[in-house]
Amino acid sequence: MRICVVTGTRAEYGLLKNLIYRIKKDKKLKLQLIVTGTHLSKKFGKTLNEIKKDKFKVDKKIDLNIKNDNTENITNSISKGIPAFAKVFQNLSPKIIIILGDRYETLAAAIAAHYSRIPIAHLHGGEITLGSLDESTRHAITKLSHFHFVANEKYRKRIIQLGETPGKVFVVGGLGVDSIKNTKLLDKQKLEKKIGIKFMKKNLIINFNSETLNKFSTKKNFNEILKALKTLDETNLIFTQPNSDLDSSIIFNMIKKYVKKNKNAYVFTSLGSLKFYSCLKYVDGMIGNSSSGLLEMPTFKKGTINIGNRQTGRIMCSSIINTKPN
């Protein structure tokens, strides 16, 4: 049975990697892997190289020409992706397509699969993120999909509420937890050597993305965070660059300027899942508005300061502190 997995970003690949490996290992299944989105972009770390290091065969690369973070570029990427995915699906002829999440690259793949009449298995649907355009994209992908694998019973009920067949919605938990448990993490000394940082008395990881529903808030909100971080003593600040969202270049440029002026600040385009999870193990907590602060950080029993509205609506555990960006 031919199973086609589509991956478009570093974060989503980190969640999918263990599943991809298990499909590859199963003798009854034939893995097909399509790589697209920021995996192919130098600006975002060209994380295609990470996939190659994991020794997965890439059946097809679909370049969506992701360069800018404006509306025109993103909509062009979607319109370019739909016929490209349709052509690849026709050639590979998979029996089912696996996609995860809520990105515009994923939406393009879902539309192409839908009109190619190929069943879609959608992971991590039913979730709510009221401060992001991903909210409506996720639900649109749900309506295009045939099978749903969700992280929580509450999300299962939401998908059924959207009109999906109950017998095709399965609670499987969060893939991030599986990925962490199946990754042999680096010890502290090896991690320090690989990322070129000597851990201090306190260490924080900062992962902040634009609130894509509010076009005027990104610069103001992130500036408030940087001012707060400036007050911390004896603390390493480890920044990861944002996703390819509307206004993401604003955050890119602000981080670069901040790191240049502050010796305790470091920035990474992409750490890769091994180094990222290892960092989560040794830092004191996460600051920002990334889903990883809600879904993966609690696995390490560390706190997250979740800032702003991007993740509003998601289920959160008691280790997460919600605050306005001030």
XYZ file of C-alpha atoms in Angstrom:
326
model
C 0.000 0.000 0.000
C 1.449 3.344 -1.090
C 1.307 6.001 1.642
C 2.390 9.518 0.694
C 3.565 11.903 3.435
C 3.815 15.631 2.708
C 6.114 17.834 4.798
C 6.677 21.567 4.398
C 8.285 22.945 7.575
C 10.951 22.070 10.172
C 8.425 22.023 13.041
C 5.936 19.734 11.337
C 8.717 17.400 10.142
C 9.880 17.031 13.748
C 6.406 15.765 14.614
C 6.126 13.505 11.559
C 9.600 11.963 11.612
C 8.835 8.998 13.863
C 5.668 8.194 11.887
C 7.601 8.400 8.585
C 10.182 6.000 10.001
C 7.507 3.499 11.078
C 5.845 3.592 7.643
C 9.237 3.039 5.999
C 9.955 0.075 8.290
C 6.587 -1.641 7.690
C 6.996 -4.232 4.925
C 3.311 -4.017 3.984
C 3.593 -0.298 3.242
C 5.463 1.707 0.624
C 6.531 5.157 1.806
C 6.338 8.087 -0.606
C 7.746 11.398 0.654
C 7.075 14.847 -0.794
C 9.169 17.744 0.516
C 8.061 21.331 -0.035
C 7.768 24.743 1.618
C 10.551 26.155 3.775
C 12.480 22.857 3.673
C 13.812 24.079 0.311
C 14.573 27.659 1.379
C 18.060 28.865 2.399
C 16.451 31.670 4.404
C 14.750 29.106 6.654
C 17.780 26.827 6.995
C 17.141 24.513 4.009
C 15.980 21.736 6.326
C 15.803 19.323 3.388
C 19.343 18.495 4.535
C 17.988 17.281 7.889
C 15.599 14.921 6.074
C 18.493 13.576 4.008
C 20.574 13.056 7.173
C 17.718 10.926 8.524
C 18.188 8.739 5.415
C 14.696 9.167 4.029
C 14.322 8.945 0.274
C 12.609 12.061 -1.095
C 10.325 11.073 -3.971
C 9.575 14.641 -5.043
C 10.544 18.201 -4.132
C 7.972 20.916 -4.830
C 9.452 24.422 -4.701
C 6.802 26.999 -3.811
C 9.225 29.923 -4.222
C 8.868 31.074 -0.606
C 10.870 34.299 -0.391
C 8.780 37.071 1.098
C 6.251 37.250 3.921
C 3.608 39.342 2.175
C 0.097 38.385 1.112
C 0.937 38.265 -2.604
C 3.856 35.846 -2.164
C 1.941 33.491 0.125
C -1.143 33.355 -2.098
C 1.120 32.806 -5.124
C 2.757 29.901 -3.272
C -0.662 28.320 -2.708
C -1.728 28.795 -6.345
C 1.602 27.389 -7.558
C 1.375 24.451 -5.168
C -2.072 23.154 -6.143
C -1.273 22.106 -9.764
C 2.246 20.976 -8.758
C 0.878 18.657 -6.067
C -1.841 17.393 -8.422
C 0.770 16.429 -11.022
C 2.944 14.647 -8.455
C -0.032 12.786 -6.980
C -0.978 11.628 -10.479
C 2.544 10.269 -11.052
C 2.991 8.654 -7.618
C -0.590 7.359 -7.442
C -0.709 6.975 -3.626
C -3.565 5.151 -1.897
C -3.669 7.726 0.904
C -1.969 11.038 1.721
C -0.838 12.047 5.223
C -0.687 15.741 6.115
C -0.306 17.527 9.430
C -1.524 20.809 10.782
C -2.558 24.115 9.381
C 0.007 25.636 7.023
C -0.764 27.140 3.603
C 1.571 24.587 1.959
C -0.531 21.842 3.534
C -3.727 23.485 2.296
C -2.404 23.436 -1.290
C -1.626 19.711 -0.967
C -5.072 19.014 0.520
C -6.907 20.828 -2.289
C -4.913 18.926 -4.921
C -5.524 15.568 -3.212
C -9.236 16.331 -2.806
C -9.734 16.962 -6.521
C -7.467 14.029 -7.396
C -9.919 11.880 -5.372
C -7.189 10.541 -3.093
C -8.146 10.021 0.584
C -6.439 12.322 3.094
C -5.422 11.454 6.652
C -5.135 14.700 8.628
C -3.149 14.922 11.878
C -3.605 17.499 14.661
C -6.951 18.802 13.462
C -9.745 20.157 15.649
C -7.465 22.560 17.501
C -8.107 26.277 17.922
C -5.630 29.159 17.553
C -7.738 32.307 17.526
C -4.813 34.691 17.020
C -3.643 33.182 13.746
C -4.800 32.684 10.159
C -3.869 29.023 10.690
C -7.162 28.655 12.583
C -9.350 28.776 9.463
C -6.760 26.927 7.344
C -6.774 24.003 9.792
C -10.564 23.666 9.701
C -10.568 23.948 5.887
C -8.082 21.046 5.703
C -10.319 19.065 8.078
C -13.262 19.443 5.687
C -11.112 18.242 2.780
C -9.876 15.198 4.717
C -11.325 11.710 5.185
C -9.574 10.391 8.314
C -8.657 12.440 11.370
C -6.042 11.683 14.032
C -6.320 14.163 16.904
C -4.477 14.934 20.122
C -7.394 15.154 22.540
C -11.027 14.105 23.030
C -12.083 17.762 22.960
C -10.561 18.109 19.478
C -12.325 14.928 18.360
C -15.684 16.377 19.388
C -14.943 19.587 17.501
C -14.215 17.705 14.271
C -17.445 15.727 14.655
C -19.203 19.042 15.275
C -17.837 20.185 11.902
C -19.813 17.317 10.356
C -17.172 14.604 10.058
C -18.068 10.915 10.572
C -17.366 9.898 14.223
C -15.985 6.506 13.165
C -13.257 8.251 11.170
C -11.969 10.476 13.980
C -9.355 8.918 16.279
C -7.726 10.242 19.463
C -4.022 9.325 19.260
C -2.388 12.012 21.431
C 0.193 14.577 20.394
C 2.898 13.431 17.981
C 5.411 15.722 19.692
C 5.389 13.515 22.794
C 6.031 10.402 20.668
C 8.822 12.175 18.825
C 10.561 13.215 22.069
C 10.277 9.735 23.573
C 11.767 8.169 20.429
C 14.701 10.594 20.250
C 17.966 9.874 22.072
C 18.720 13.352 23.364
C 22.202 14.844 23.545
C 23.859 15.252 26.923
C 24.534 18.816 28.015
C 28.203 18.848 27.054
C 27.564 17.511 23.537
C 24.710 19.947 23.049
C 26.878 22.904 24.078
C 29.525 21.818 21.577
C 27.048 21.337 18.726
C 25.288 24.696 19.156
C 28.354 26.655 20.270
C 26.853 27.908 23.535
C 28.074 27.513 27.106
C 25.014 27.296 29.328
C 24.812 29.974 32.031
C 23.110 29.994 35.419
C 19.782 30.531 33.638
C 18.838 29.733 30.035
C 15.693 30.510 28.076
C 14.540 29.586 24.590
C 12.519 32.235 22.746
C 10.208 31.216 19.922
C 7.883 33.982 18.757
C 5.772 34.143 15.575
C 3.631 36.932 14.164
C -0.050 37.164 15.071
C -1.143 36.958 11.477
C -4.672 38.258 12.071
C -3.360 41.629 13.276
C -1.128 43.293 10.687
C -0.025 46.112 12.995
C 0.915 44.211 16.159
C 4.053 42.212 15.299
C 6.730 44.901 15.705
C 5.141 46.449 18.786
C 4.583 43.129 20.561
C 8.013 41.702 19.857
C 9.681 44.929 20.941
C 7.942 44.573 24.320
C 9.378 41.053 24.679
C 12.905 42.198 23.816
C 12.693 45.019 26.373
C 11.662 42.509 29.057
C 14.466 40.096 28.132
C 16.981 42.942 28.354
C 16.341 43.178 32.115
C 17.485 39.590 32.804
C 20.914 38.943 34.358
C 23.099 35.832 33.969
C 20.704 34.382 31.404
C 21.368 32.899 27.968
C 18.712 33.849 25.434
C 18.389 31.263 22.654
C 16.223 32.558 19.786
C 14.804 30.381 17.020
C 13.740 32.221 13.899
C 9.988 32.315 13.152
C 7.996 30.330 10.628
C 7.273 31.608 7.128
C 4.195 33.640 8.078
C 2.887 37.060 7.175
C 5.232 39.684 8.726
C 7.806 37.091 9.800
C 10.642 39.205 8.320
C 9.939 41.865 10.967
C 10.813 39.345 13.692
C 13.793 38.016 11.688
C 15.351 41.475 11.492
C 14.605 42.436 15.105
C 16.223 39.236 16.412
C 19.349 39.777 14.299
C 19.766 43.330 15.614
C 19.201 42.235 19.213
C 21.675 39.334 19.001
C 24.312 41.621 17.482
C 24.069 43.994 20.465
C 23.732 41.431 23.280
C 26.495 38.881 23.989
C 24.154 36.583 25.928
C 21.789 36.229 22.933
C 22.041 33.620 20.158
C 19.906 32.927 17.105
C 19.327 29.771 15.038
C 17.489 29.541 11.741
C 16.744 25.901 12.528
C 18.109 23.709 15.312
C 16.663 20.496 13.922
C 14.544 18.241 16.127
C 17.463 16.564 17.982
C 19.140 19.804 19.085
C 15.794 21.535 19.664
C 14.453 18.808 21.969
C 17.820 18.607 23.734
C 17.654 22.361 24.334
C 14.193 21.989 25.836
C 15.638 19.468 28.282
C 18.333 21.817 29.602
C 16.823 25.313 29.429
C 14.731 26.728 32.272
C 11.713 27.536 30.141
C 10.277 28.905 26.889
C 9.042 32.393 26.034
C 6.949 33.272 22.988
C 3.803 32.048 21.256
C 4.893 28.837 19.547
C 2.793 25.694 19.744
C 5.955 23.895 20.936
C 5.653 25.801 24.220
C 2.219 24.243 24.715
C 2.711 20.794 23.190
C 6.356 19.797 23.717
C 7.765 21.920 26.556
C 5.428 20.407 29.203
C 6.858 16.950 28.416
C 10.103 18.170 30.017
C 8.180 19.546 33.023
C 9.342 23.076 32.210
C 7.346 26.285 32.163
C 6.223 28.367 29.203
C 5.308 32.048 29.128
C 2.786 32.201 26.282
C 2.472 35.761 24.998
C -0.469 37.265 23.134
C -3.394 35.667 21.297
C -1.814 33.384 18.668
C -2.480 30.183 20.657
C -5.756 31.274 22.286
C -8.193 28.339 22.292
C -5.681 25.509 22.531
C -5.802 23.191 25.537
C -3.095 24.204 28.013
C -1.606 22.573 31.103
C -0.821 24.306 34.390
C 2.841 24.940 33.526
C 1.825 27.573 30.957
C 1.505 31.242 31.959
C -0.565 33.375 29.599
C 0.177 37.076 29.384
C -0.419 40.094 27.195
C 2.571 41.503 25.288
C 3.429 44.316 27.684
